[in-house]
Short mmCIF file of C-alpha atoms and ligand atoms in Angstrom, two decimals:
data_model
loop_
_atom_site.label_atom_id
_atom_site.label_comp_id
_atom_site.label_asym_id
_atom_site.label_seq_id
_atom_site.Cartn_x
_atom_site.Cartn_y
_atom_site.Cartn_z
CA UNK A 94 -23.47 -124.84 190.16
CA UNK A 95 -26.41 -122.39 191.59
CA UNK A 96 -25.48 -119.29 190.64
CA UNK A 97 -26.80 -116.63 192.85
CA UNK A 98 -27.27 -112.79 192.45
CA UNK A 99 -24.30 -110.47 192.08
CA UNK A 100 -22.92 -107.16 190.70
CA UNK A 101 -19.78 -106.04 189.10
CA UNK A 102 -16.61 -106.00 190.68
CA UNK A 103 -16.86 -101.87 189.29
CA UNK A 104 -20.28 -102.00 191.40
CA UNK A 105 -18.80 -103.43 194.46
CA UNK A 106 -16.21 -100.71 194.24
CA UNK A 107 -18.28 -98.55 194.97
CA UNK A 108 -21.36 -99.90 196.88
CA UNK A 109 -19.08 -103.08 198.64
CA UNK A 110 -19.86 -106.70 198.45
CA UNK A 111 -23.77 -108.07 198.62
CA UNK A 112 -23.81 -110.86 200.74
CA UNK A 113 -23.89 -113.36 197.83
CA UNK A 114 -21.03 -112.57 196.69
CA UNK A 115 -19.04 -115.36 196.86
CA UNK A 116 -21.57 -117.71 195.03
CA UNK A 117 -21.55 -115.02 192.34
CA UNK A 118 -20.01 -116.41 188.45
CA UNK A 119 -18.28 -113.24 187.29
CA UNK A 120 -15.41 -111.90 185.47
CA UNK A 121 -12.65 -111.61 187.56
CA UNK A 122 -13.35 -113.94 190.05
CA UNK A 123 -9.91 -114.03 192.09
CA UNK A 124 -8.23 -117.38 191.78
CA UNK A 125 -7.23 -118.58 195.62
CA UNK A 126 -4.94 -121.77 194.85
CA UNK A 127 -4.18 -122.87 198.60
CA UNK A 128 -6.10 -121.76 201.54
CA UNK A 129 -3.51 -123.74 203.78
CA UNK A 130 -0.36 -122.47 202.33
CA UNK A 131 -1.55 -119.25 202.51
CA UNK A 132 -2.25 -119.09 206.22
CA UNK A 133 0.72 -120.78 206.60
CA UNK A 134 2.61 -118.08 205.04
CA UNK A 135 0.65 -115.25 206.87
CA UNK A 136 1.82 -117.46 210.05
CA UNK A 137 5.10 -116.69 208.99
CA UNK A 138 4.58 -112.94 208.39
CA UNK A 139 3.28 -112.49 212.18
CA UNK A 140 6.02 -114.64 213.66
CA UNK A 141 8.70 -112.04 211.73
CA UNK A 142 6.75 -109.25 212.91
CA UNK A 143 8.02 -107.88 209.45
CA UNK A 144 5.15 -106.47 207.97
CA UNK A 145 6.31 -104.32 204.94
CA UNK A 146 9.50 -102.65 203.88
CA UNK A 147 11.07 -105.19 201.56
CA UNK A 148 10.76 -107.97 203.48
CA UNK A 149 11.69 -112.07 203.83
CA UNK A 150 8.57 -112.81 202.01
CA UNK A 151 9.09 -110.14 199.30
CA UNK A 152 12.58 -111.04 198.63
CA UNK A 153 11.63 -114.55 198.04
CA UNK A 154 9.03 -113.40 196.11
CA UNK A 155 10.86 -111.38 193.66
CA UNK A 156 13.28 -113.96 192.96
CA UNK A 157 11.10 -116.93 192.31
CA UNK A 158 9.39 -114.28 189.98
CA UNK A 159 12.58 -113.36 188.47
CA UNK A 160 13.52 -116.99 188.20
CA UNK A 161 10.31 -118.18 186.73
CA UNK A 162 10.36 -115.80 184.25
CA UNK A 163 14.22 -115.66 183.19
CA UNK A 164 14.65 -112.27 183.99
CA UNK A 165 17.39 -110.44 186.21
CA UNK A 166 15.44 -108.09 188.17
CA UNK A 167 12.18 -108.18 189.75
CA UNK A 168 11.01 -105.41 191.68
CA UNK A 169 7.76 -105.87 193.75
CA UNK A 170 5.21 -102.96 193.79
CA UNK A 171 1.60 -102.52 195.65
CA UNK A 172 0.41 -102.95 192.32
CA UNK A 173 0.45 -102.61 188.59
CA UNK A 174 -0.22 -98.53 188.70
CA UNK A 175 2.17 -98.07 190.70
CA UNK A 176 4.85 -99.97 188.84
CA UNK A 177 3.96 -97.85 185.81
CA UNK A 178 4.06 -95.04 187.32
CA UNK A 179 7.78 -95.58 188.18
CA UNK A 180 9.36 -97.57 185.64
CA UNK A 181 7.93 -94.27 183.05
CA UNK A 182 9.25 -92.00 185.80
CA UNK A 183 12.65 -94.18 185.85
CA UNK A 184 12.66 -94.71 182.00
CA UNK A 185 12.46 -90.40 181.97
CA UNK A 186 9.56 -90.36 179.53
CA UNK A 187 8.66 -87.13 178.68
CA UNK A 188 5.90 -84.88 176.27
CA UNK A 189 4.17 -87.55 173.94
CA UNK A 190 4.10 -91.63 175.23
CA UNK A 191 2.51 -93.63 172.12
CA UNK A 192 0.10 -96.49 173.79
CA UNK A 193 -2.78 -98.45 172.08
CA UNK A 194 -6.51 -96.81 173.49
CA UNK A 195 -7.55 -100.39 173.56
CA UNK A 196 -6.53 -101.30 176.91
CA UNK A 197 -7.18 -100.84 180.51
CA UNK A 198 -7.43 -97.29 181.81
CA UNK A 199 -4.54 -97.54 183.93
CA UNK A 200 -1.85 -98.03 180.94
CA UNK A 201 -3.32 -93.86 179.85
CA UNK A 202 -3.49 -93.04 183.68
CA UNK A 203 0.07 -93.71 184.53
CA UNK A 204 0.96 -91.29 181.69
CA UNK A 205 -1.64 -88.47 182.18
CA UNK A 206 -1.08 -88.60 186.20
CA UNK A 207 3.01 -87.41 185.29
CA UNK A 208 1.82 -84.68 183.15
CA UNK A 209 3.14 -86.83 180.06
CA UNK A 210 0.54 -87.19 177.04
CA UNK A 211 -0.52 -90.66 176.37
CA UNK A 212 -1.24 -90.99 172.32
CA UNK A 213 -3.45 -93.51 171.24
CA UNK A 214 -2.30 -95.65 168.39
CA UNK A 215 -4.71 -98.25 166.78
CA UNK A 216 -4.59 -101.81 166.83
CA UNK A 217 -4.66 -104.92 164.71
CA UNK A 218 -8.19 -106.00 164.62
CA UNK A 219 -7.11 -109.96 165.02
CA UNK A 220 -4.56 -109.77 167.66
CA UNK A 221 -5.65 -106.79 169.40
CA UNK A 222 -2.41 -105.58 170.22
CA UNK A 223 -0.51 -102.50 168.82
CA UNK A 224 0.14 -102.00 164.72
CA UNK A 225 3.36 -101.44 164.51
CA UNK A 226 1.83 -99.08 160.98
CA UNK A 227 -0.01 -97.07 163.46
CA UNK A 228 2.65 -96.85 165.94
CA UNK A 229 4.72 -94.94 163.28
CA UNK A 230 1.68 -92.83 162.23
CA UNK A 231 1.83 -91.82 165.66
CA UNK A 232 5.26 -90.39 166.26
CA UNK A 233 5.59 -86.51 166.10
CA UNK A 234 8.85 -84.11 167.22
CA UNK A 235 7.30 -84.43 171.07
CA UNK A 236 7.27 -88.86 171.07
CA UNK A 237 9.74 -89.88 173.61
CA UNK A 238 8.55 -93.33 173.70
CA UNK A 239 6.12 -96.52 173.10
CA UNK A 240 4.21 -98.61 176.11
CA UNK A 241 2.93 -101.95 173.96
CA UNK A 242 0.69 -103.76 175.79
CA UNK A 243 0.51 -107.54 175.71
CA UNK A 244 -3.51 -107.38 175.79
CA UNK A 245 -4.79 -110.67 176.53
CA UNK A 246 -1.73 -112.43 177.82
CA UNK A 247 -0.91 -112.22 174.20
CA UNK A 248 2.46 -110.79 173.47
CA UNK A 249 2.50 -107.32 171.36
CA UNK A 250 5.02 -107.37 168.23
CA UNK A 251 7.58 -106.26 170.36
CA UNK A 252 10.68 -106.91 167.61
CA UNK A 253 8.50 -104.75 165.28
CA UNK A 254 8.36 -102.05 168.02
CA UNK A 255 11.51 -102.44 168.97
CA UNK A 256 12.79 -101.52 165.04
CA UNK A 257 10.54 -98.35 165.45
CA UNK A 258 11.85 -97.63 168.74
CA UNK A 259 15.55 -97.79 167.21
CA UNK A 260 14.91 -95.81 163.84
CA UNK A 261 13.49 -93.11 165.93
CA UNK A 262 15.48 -92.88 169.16
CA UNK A 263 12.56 -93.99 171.51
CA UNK A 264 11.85 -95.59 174.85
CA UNK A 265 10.11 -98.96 174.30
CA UNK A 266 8.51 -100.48 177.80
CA UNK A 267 5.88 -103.00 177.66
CA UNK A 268 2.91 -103.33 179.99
CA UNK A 269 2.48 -106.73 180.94
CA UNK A 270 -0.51 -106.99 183.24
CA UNK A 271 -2.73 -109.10 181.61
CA UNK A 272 0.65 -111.60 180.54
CA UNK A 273 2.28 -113.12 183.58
CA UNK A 274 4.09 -116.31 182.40
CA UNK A 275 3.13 -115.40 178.80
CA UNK A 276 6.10 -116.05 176.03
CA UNK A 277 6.90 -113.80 172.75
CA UNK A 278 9.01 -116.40 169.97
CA UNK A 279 9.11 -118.77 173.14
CA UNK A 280 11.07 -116.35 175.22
CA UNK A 281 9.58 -114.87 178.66
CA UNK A 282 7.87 -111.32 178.03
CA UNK A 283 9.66 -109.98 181.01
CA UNK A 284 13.06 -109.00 178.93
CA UNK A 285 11.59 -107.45 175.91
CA UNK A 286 12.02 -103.79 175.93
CA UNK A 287 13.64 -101.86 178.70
CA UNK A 288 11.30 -103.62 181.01
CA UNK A 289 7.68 -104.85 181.80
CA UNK A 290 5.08 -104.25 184.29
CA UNK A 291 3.20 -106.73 185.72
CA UNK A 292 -0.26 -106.57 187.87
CA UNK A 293 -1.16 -109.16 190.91
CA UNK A 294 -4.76 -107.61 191.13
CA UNK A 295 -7.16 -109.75 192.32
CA UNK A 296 -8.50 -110.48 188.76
CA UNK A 297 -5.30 -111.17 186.95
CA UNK A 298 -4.93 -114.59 186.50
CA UNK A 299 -1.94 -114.55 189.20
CA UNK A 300 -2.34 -112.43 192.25
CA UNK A 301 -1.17 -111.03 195.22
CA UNK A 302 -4.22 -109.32 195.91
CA UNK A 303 -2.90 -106.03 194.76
CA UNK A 304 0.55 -106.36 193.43
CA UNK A 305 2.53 -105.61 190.63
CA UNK A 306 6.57 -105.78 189.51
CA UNK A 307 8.87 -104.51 186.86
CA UNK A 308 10.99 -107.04 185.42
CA UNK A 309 14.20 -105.96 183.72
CA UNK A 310 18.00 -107.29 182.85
CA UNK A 311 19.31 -104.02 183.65
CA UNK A 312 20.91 -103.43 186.77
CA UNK A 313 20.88 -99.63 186.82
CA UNK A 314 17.05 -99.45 185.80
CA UNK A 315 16.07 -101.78 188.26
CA UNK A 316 18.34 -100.14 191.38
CA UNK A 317 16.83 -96.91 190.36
CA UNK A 318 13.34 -98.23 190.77
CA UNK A 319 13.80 -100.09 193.93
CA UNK A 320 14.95 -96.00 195.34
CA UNK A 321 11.79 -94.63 194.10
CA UNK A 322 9.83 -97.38 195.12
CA UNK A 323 10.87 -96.55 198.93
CA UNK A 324 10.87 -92.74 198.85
CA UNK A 325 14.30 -92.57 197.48
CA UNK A 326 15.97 -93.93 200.94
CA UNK A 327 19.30 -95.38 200.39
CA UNK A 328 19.91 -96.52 203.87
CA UNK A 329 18.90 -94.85 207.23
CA UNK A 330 18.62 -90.87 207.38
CA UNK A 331 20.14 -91.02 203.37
CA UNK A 332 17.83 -89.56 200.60
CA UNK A 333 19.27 -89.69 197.83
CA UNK A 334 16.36 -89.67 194.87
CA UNK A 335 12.75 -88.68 194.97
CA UNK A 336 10.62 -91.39 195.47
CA UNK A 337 6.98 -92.17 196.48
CA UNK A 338 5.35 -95.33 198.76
CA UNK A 339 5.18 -98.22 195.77
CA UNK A 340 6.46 -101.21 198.61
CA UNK A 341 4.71 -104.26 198.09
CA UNK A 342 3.75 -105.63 201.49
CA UNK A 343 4.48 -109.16 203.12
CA UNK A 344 0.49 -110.16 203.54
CA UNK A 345 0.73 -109.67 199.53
CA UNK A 346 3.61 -112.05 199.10
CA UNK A 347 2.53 -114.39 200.86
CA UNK A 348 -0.56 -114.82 198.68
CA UNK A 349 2.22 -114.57 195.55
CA UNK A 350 3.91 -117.33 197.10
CA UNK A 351 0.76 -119.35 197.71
CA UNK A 352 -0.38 -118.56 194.24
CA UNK A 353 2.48 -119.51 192.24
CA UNK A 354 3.04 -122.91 193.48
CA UNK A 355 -0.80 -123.31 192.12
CA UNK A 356 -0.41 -121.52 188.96
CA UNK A 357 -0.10 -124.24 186.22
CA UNK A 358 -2.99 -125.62 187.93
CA UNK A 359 -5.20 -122.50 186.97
CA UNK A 360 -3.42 -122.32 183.83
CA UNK A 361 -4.72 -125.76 183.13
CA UNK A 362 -7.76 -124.80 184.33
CA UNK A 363 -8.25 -121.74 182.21
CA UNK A 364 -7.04 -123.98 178.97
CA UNK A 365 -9.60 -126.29 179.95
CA UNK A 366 -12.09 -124.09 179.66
CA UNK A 367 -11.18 -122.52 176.47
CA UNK A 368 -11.40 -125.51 174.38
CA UNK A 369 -14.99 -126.25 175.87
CA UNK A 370 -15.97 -122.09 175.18
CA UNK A 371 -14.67 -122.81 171.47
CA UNK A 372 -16.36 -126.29 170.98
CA UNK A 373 -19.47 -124.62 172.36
CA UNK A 374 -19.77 -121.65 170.08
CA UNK A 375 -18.22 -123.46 167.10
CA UNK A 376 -21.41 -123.31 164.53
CA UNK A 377 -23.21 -119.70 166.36
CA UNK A 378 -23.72 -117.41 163.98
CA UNK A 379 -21.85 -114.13 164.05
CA UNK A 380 -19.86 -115.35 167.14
CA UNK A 381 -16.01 -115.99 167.33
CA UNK A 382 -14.04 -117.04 170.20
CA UNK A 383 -10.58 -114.91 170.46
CA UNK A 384 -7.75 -117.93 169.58
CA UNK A 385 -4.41 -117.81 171.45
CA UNK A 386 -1.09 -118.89 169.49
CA UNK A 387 -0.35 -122.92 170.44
CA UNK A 388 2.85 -122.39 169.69
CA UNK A 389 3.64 -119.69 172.55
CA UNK A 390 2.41 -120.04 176.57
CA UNK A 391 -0.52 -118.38 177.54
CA UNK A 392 -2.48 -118.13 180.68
CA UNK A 393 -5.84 -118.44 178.81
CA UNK A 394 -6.76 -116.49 181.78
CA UNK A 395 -9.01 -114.51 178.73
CA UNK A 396 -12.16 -116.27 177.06
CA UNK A 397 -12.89 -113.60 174.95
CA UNK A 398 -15.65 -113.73 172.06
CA UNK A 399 -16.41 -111.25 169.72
CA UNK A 400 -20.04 -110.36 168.32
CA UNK A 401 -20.24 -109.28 164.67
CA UNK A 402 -22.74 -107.74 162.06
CA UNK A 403 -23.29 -111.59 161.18
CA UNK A 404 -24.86 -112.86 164.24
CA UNK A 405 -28.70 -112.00 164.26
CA UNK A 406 -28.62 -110.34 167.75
CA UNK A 407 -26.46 -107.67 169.52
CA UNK A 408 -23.45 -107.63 171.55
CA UNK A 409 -24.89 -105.65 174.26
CA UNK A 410 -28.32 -107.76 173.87
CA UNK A 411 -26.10 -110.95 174.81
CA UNK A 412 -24.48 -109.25 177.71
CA UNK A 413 -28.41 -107.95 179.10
CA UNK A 414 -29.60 -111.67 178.69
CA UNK A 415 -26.45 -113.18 180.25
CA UNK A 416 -26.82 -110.99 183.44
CA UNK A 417 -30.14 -111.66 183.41
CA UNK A 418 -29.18 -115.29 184.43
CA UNK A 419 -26.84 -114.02 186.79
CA UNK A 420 -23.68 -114.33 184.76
CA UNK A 421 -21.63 -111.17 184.90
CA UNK A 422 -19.82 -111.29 181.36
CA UNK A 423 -18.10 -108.23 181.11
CA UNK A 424 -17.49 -105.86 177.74
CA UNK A 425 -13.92 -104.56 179.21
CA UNK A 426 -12.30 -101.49 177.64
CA UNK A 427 -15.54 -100.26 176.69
CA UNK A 428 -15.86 -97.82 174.85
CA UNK A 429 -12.09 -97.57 174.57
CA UNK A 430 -9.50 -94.98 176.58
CA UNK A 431 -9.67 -92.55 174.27
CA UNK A 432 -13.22 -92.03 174.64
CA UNK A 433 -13.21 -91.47 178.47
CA UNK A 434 -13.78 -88.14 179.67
CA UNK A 435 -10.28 -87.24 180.64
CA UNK A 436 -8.55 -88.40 177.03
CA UNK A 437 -11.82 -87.35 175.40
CA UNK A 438 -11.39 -83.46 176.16
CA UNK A 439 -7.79 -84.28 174.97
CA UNK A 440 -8.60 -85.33 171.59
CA UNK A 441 -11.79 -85.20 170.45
CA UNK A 442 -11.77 -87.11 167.31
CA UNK A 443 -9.29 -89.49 168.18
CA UNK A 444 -11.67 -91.72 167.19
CA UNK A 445 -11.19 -91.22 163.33
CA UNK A 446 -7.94 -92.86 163.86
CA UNK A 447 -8.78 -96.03 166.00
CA UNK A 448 -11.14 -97.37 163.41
CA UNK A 449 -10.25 -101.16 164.51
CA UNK A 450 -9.67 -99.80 168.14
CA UNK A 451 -13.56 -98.67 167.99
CA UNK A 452 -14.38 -102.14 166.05
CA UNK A 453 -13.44 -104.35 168.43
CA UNK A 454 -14.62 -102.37 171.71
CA UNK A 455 -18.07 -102.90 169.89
CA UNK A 456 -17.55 -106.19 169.33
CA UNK A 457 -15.68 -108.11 172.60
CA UNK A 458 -17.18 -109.70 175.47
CA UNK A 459 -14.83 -111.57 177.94
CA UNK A 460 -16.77 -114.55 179.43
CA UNK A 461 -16.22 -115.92 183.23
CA UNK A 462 -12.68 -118.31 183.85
CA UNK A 463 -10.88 -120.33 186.37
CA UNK A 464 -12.24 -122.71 188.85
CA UNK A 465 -15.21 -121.72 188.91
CA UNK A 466 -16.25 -122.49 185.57
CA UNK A 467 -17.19 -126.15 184.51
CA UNK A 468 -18.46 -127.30 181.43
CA UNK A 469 -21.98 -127.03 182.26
CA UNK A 470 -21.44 -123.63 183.04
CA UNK A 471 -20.23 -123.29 179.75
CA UNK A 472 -23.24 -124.86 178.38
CA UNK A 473 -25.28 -122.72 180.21
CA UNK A 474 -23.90 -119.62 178.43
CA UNK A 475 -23.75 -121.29 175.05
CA UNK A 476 -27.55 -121.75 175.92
CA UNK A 477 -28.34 -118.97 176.78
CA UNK A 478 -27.49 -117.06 173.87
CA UNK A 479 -28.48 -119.82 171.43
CA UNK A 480 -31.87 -119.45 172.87
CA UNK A 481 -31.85 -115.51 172.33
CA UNK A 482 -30.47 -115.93 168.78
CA UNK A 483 -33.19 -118.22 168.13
CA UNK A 484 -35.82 -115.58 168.99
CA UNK A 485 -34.80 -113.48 166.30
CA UNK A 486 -33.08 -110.12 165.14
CA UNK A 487 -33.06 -107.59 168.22
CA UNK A 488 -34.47 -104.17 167.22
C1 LIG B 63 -4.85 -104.42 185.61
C2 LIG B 63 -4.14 -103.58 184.63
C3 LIG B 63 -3.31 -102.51 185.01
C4 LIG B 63 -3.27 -101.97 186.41
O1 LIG B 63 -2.85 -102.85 187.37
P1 LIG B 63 -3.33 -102.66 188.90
O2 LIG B 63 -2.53 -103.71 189.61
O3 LIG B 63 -4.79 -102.93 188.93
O4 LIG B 63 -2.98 -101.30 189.32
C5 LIG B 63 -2.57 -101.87 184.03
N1 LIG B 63 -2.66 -102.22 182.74
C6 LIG B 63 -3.47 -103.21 182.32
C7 LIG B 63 -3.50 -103.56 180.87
C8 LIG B 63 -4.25 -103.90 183.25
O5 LIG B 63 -5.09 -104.86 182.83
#
């Protein structure tokens, strides 16, 4: 496929969208299952001139969620923040939150942003996800809980956590962005813990365009969020709870809806893909594609690889020549939470504690997925940094 100029999705943030956009192979790219279906749905929306405030298309949504992922309760949010942001609020966190650094910002964010300390524990270097070791390093008199995060798709040790949690009287919630449809000992993430977040941003491998959702089996949890969610309105002219604005909206849902009736097809997609990354950099020196458990359900949404002292040239190197060409590989998590200015002036020398956390940020790059990569796109990046290895050692 001709792959034109682009820039980061961070770029377009803040610049917008160059006008090649849409040829553009990056990370991220959203997955659109069914154009038709869509419409269709936004059809809908107009003719019920019910735009927002839980809604047809939001109700349906949250139960085929809830359904599809054997859970009780979903509640819908404008996205994954959001959700965070309440379910800690609902779960009354308080003081010191114990969360891995390696993850995205928001995870820290919805912490910080309620005056509640987010402390980074470290992770295992293979899975990436929390070490239940340095979860319990972590605790102090302040801890009132633990956020694992199923980085990856791939589930965090959440029975191990969930010991800790017991032994020590703590909150466990997981965030479940990056795992939508993922399993933990074949069981749906959603009911581990007191509940799980889930983002619909456009780069998750299922979205809503921005969305997000708790999921949780218990009924008072889940009642408590759907208040705050709505400013704490328990029927007209009745507040009975503060709340904030976290509604999902109907335009949103109907993209969910649209998207899930086409999500095994991107999961087979991703899968796809995955096998043809490994098969391609099976034999590279230095360079190891991230492996998923077979025996649990993954999006593969993820091609991660890692770059280590082994391969003759450097991560960063790869990721200069690979944009170079036009494909926007991305580092993600770089250079870790707590090295970000805001957790940064919190602890200083946090990093003497997140030795693999520090590892693998210098190590990961997460390669392009989803329809838009083939196997000679594959090829092309296999190529491409076959032909830089073969140059030699980078300064
Ligand atoms: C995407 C993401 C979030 C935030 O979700 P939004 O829907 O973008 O607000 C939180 N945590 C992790 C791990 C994420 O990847």
């Amino acid at each position: 496929m001709p792959i034109k100029p682009i820039r980061s999705q961070a770029d377009l943030a803040l610049h917008g969208a160059p006008p090649a956009y849409a040829e553009a192979l990056h990370v991220g790219r959203p997955n659109i299952c069914d154009r038709e279906a869509f419409l269709q749905r936004m059809g809908q929306v107009l003719d019920n001139q019910w735009l927002t405030n839980n809604g047809p298309l939001v109700q349906e949504f949250e139960q085929r969620i809830a359904e599809r992922l054997g859970v009780k309760h979903c509640v819908a949010m404008c996205n994954g923040t959001i959700a965070l942001e309440i379910a800690i609020r609902a779960l009354g966190f308080s003081g010191e939150v114990i969360v891995p650094s390696w993850t995205f910002i928001a995870t820290a964010h919805a912490l910080y942003w309620q005056d509640i300390t987010p402390v980074f524990a470290d992770i295992d270097p293979v899975t990436h996800n929390l070490d239940p070791a340095a979860v319990r390093r972590m605790i102090t008199p302040r801890t009132s809980g633990i956020i694992g995060v199923h980085l990856w798709g791939r589930a965090a040790p959440a029975d191990e956590l969930q010991a800790i949690a017991d032994e020590h009287g703590l909150c466990l919630m997981f965030d479940a962005a990056h795992a939508f449809d993922s399993t933990y000992r074949g069981q749906p993430i959603g009911r581990f813990g007191r509940c799980a977040v889930f983002s619909f941003h456009a780069t998750k491998a299922f979205n809503t365009m921005e969305g997000g959702a708790v999921t949780t089996d218990d009924d008072e949890l889940a009642e408590a969020m759907r208040l705050m969610r709505n400013f704490g309105f328990a029927g007209y002219d009745n507040v009975i709870h503060p709340g904030t604005n976290g509604k999902m909206i109907e335009a949103c849902a109907a993209m969910g809806l649209a998207n899930l009736d086409g999500f095994d097809g991107v999961v087979a997609t991703n899968r796809r893909n995955h096998a043809a990354y490994r098969e391609a950099f099976a034999g590279v020196p230095g360079i190891t594609l991230l492996e998923y458990d077979p025996a649990e359900r993954n999006s593969h949404h993820y091609a991660v690889i890692e770059v280590d002292a082994s391969c003759p040239v450097s991560r960063d190197h790869i990721i200069d020549a690979l944009h170079a060409e036009n494909i926007l590989v991305r580092k993600y998590f770089w250079p870790g939470c707590h090295r970000m200015k805001p957790y940064r002036d919190l602890f200083p020398h946090a990093g003497l504690l997140l030795p693999h956390s520090e590892a693998v940020a210098s190590r990961v790059i997460v390669l392009p997925n989803g329809a838009a990569v083939d196997g000679a796109v594959v090829s092309t990046i296999r190529d491409v940094i076959v032909a830089l290895i073969s140059k030699g050692p980078t300064p």
